[in-house]
Tab-separated table of C-alpha atoms and ligand atoms in Angstrom:
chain	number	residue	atom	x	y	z
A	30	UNK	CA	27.565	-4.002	-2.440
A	31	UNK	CA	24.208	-2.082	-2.662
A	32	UNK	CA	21.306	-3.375	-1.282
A	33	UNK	CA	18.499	-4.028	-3.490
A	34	UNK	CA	15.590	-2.230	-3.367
A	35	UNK	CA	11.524	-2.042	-4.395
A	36	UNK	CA	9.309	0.890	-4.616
A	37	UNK	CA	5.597	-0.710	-2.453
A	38	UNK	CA	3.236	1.704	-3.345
A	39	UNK	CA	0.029	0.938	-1.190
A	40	UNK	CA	-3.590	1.276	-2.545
A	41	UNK	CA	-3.617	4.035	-4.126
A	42	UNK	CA	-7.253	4.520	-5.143
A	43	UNK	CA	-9.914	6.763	-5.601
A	44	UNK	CA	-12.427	5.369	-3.274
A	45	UNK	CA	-9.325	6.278	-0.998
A	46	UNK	CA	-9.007	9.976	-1.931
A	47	UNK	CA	-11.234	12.908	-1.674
A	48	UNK	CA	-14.746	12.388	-3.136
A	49	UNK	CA	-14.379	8.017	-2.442
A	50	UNK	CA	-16.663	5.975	-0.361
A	51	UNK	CA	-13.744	6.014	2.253
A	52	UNK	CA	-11.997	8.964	1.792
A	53	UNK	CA	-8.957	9.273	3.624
A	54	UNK	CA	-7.788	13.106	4.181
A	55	UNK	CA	-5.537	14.438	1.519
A	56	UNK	CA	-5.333	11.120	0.434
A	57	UNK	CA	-4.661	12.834	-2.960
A	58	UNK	CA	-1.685	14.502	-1.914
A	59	UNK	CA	0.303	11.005	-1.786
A	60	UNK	CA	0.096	10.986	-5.554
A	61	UNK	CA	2.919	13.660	-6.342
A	62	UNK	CA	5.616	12.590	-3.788
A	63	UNK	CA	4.949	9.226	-5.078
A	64	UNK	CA	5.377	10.064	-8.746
A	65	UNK	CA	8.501	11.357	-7.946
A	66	UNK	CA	9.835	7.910	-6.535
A	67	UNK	CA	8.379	5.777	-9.224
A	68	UNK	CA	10.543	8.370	-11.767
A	69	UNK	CA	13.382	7.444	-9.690
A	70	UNK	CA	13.072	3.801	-9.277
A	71	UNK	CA	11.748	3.346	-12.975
A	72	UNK	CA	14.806	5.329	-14.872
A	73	UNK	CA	17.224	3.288	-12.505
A	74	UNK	CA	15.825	0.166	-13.322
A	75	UNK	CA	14.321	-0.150	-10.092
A	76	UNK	CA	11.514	-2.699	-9.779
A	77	UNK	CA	8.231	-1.048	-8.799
A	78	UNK	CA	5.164	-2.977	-7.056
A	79	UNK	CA	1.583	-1.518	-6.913
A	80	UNK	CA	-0.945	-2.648	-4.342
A	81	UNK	CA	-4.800	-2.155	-4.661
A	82	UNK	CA	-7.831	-3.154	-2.483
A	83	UNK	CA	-9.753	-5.122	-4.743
A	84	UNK	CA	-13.202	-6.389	-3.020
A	85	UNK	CA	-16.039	-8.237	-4.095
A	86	UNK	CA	-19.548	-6.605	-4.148
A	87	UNK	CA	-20.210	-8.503	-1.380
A	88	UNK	CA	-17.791	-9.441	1.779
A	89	UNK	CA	-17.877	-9.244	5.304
A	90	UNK	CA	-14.838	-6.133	5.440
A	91	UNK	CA	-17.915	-3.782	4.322
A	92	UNK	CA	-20.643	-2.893	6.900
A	93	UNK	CA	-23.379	-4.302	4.175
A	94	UNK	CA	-21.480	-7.799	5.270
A	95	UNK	CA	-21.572	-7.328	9.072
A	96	UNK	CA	-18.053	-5.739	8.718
A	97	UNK	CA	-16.298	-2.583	9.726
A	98	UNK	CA	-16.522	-0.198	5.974
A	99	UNK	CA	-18.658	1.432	3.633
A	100	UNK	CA	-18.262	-0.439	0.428
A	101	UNK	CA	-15.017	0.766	-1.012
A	102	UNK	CA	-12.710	-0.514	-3.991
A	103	UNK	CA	-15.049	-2.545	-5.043
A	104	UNK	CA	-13.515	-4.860	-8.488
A	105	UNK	CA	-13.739	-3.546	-12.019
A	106	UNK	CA	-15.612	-0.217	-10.690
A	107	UNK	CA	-14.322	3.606	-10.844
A	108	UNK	CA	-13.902	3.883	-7.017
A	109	UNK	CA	-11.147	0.357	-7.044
A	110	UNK	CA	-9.134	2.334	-9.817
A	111	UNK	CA	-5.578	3.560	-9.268
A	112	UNK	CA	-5.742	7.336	-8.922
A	113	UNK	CA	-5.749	9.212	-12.260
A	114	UNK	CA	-2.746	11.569	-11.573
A	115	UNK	CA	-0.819	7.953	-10.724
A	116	UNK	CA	2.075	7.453	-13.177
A	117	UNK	CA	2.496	3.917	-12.680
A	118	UNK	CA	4.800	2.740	-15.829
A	119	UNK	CA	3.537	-0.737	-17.596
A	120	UNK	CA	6.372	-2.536	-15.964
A	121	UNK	CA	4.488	-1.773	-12.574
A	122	UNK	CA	3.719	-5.284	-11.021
A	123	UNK	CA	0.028	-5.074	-9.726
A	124	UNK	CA	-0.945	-6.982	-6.594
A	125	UNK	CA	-5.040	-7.383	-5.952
A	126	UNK	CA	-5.672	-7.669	-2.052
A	127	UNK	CA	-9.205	-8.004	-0.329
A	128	UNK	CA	-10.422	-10.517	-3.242
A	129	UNK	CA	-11.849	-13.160	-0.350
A	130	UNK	CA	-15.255	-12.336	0.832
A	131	UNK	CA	-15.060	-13.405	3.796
A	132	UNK	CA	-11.300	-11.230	5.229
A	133	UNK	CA	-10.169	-8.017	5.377
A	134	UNK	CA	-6.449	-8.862	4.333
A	135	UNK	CA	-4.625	-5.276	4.952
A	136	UNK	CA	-1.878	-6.632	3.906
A	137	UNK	CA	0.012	-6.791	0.616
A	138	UNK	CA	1.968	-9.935	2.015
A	139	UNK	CA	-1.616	-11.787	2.148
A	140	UNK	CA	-2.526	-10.415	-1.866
A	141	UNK	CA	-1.013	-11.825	-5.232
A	142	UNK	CA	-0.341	-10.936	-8.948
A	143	UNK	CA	-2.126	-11.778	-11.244
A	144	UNK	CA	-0.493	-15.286	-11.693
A	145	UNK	CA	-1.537	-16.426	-7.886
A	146	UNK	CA	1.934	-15.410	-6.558
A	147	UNK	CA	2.513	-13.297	-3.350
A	148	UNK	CA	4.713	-9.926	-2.891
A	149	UNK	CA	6.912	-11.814	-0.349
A	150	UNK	CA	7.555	-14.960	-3.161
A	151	UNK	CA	7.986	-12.132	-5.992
A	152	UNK	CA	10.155	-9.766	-4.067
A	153	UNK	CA	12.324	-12.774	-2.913
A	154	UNK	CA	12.804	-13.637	-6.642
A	155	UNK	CA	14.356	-10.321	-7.512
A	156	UNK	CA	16.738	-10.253	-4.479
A	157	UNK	CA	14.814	-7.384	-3.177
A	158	UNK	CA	16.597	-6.229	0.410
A	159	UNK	CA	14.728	-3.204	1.247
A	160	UNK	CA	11.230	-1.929	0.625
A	161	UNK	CA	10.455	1.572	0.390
A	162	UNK	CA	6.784	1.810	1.135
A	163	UNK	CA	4.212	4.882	0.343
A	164	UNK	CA	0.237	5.057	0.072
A	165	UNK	CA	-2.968	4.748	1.692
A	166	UNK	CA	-3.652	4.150	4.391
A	167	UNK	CA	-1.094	4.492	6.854
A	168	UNK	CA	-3.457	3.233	9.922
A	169	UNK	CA	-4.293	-0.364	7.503
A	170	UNK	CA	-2.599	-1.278	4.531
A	171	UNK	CA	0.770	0.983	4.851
A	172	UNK	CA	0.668	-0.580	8.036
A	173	UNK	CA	0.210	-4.161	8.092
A	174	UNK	CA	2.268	-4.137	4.711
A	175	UNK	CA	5.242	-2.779	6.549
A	176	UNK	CA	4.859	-4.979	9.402
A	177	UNK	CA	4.806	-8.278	7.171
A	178	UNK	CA	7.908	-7.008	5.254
A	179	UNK	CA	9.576	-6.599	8.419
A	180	UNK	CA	8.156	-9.935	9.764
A	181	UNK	CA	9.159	-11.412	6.365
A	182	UNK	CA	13.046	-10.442	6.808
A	183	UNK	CA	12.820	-7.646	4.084
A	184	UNK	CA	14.213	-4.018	5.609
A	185	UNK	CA	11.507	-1.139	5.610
A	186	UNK	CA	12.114	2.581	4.758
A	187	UNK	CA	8.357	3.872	5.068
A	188	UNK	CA	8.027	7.266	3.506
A	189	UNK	CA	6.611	9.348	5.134
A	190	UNK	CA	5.338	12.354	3.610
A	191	UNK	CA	3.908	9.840	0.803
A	192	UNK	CA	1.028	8.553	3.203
A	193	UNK	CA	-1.566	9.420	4.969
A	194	UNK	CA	-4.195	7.735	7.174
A	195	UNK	CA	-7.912	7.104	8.038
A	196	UNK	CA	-7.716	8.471	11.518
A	197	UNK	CA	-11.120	6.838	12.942
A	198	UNK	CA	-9.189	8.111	16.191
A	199	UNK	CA	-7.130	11.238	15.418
A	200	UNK	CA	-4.273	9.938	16.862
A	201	UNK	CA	-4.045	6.730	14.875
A	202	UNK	CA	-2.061	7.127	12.202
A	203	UNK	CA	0.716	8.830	14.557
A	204	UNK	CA	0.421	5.404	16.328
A	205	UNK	CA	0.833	3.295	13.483
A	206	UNK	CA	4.074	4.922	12.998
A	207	UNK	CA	5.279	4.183	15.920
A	208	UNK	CA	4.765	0.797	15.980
A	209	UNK	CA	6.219	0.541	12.428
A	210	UNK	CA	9.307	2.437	14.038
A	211	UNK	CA	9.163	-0.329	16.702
A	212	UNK	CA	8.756	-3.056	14.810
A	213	UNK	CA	12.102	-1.571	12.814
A	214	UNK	CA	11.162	0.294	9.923
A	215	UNK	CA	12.927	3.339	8.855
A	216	UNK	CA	11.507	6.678	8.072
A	217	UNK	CA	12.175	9.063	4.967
A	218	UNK	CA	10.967	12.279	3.494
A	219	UNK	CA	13.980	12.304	1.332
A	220	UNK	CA	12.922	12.074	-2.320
A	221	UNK	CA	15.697	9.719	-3.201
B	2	VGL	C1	-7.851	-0.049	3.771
B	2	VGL	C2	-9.635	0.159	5.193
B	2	VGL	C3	-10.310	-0.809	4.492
B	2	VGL	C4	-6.483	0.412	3.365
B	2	VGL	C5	-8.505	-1.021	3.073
B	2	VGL	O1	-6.121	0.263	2.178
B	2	VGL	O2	-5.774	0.961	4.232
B	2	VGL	N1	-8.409	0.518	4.836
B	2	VGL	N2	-9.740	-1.403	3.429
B	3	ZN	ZN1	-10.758	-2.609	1.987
């Protein structure tokens, strides 16, 4: 039988791409190869779940709170809004992440819809086997999202020319590969 899949598409936002309070490099660029996927899993069918970073004004993640970042993604403001270019079809389940002040939450296994429920409890419901994951950033979120769903018993295909990281070291987002490959995800640039 075929396994059941979901299309994870990871934070992408415009405080995340070029010209956002933490821009990630070519962040923009995920937005194409990604529309090409959601095409794919939308006309089959194919259910299709949207993270975003959704922080309060104030919260200890952003340095203004003692905390690592620049204000970024900050709720109901231009820089927390999917990117533009983002063809995310109404049937698109959203998933808010980042909403306590007082965690950074990378993950999308720790954020909910907008009912209260969790990707893992949601994903579970559909039958969902594998996740194909793609976004921003692939040193935080990508990572930590793909290491729950692992962790969580779900199967992983991260694509890989549909992220791209923050890179506070150069090498990091190389690493975070790696340890997603460990960890046993899969890797892709197929568009499939
Ligand atoms: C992220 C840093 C801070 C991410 C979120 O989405 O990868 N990174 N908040
Ligand atoms: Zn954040």
């Amino acid at each position: 039988m075929e396994e059941k899949v979901a299309l994870v598409i990871v934070d992408v936002q415009n405080d995340f791409c070029p010209g956002g309070s933490l821009s990630v490099a070519e962040g923009d660029q995920v937005v194409a190869v990604l529309n090409r996927h959601i095409e794919k899993f939308f006309s089959a069918g194919l259910p299709i779940f949207a993270t975003r970073d959704w922080h309060p004004a104030n919260t200890r993640h952003f340095n203004t709170g003692g905390g690592q970042w620049p204000p970024h993604c900050v709720q109901n403001t231009e820089g927390g809004k999917f990117h533009p270019d983002l063809a995310l079809p109404k049937s698109a389940v959203i998933i808010s992440k980042g909403v306590s002040p007082d965690a950074d939450s990378y993950s999308g296994f720790e954020a909910t819809d907008a009912a209260g429920v969790g990707l893992g409890q949601r994903l579970r419901r559909l039958g969902v086997e594998r996740l194909f994951v793609g976004g921003l950033a692939t040193d935080y979120c990508v990572k930590f999202t793909v290491l729950d769903g692992l962790k969580e018993g779900f199967k992983v295909t991260l694509l890989e020319d549909a992220v791209r990281g923050v890179n506070l070291r150069p090498s990091d987002s190389a690493q975070a590969i790696e340890e997603m490959v460990r960890a046993g995800a899969d890797r892709s640039t197929a568009s499939i």
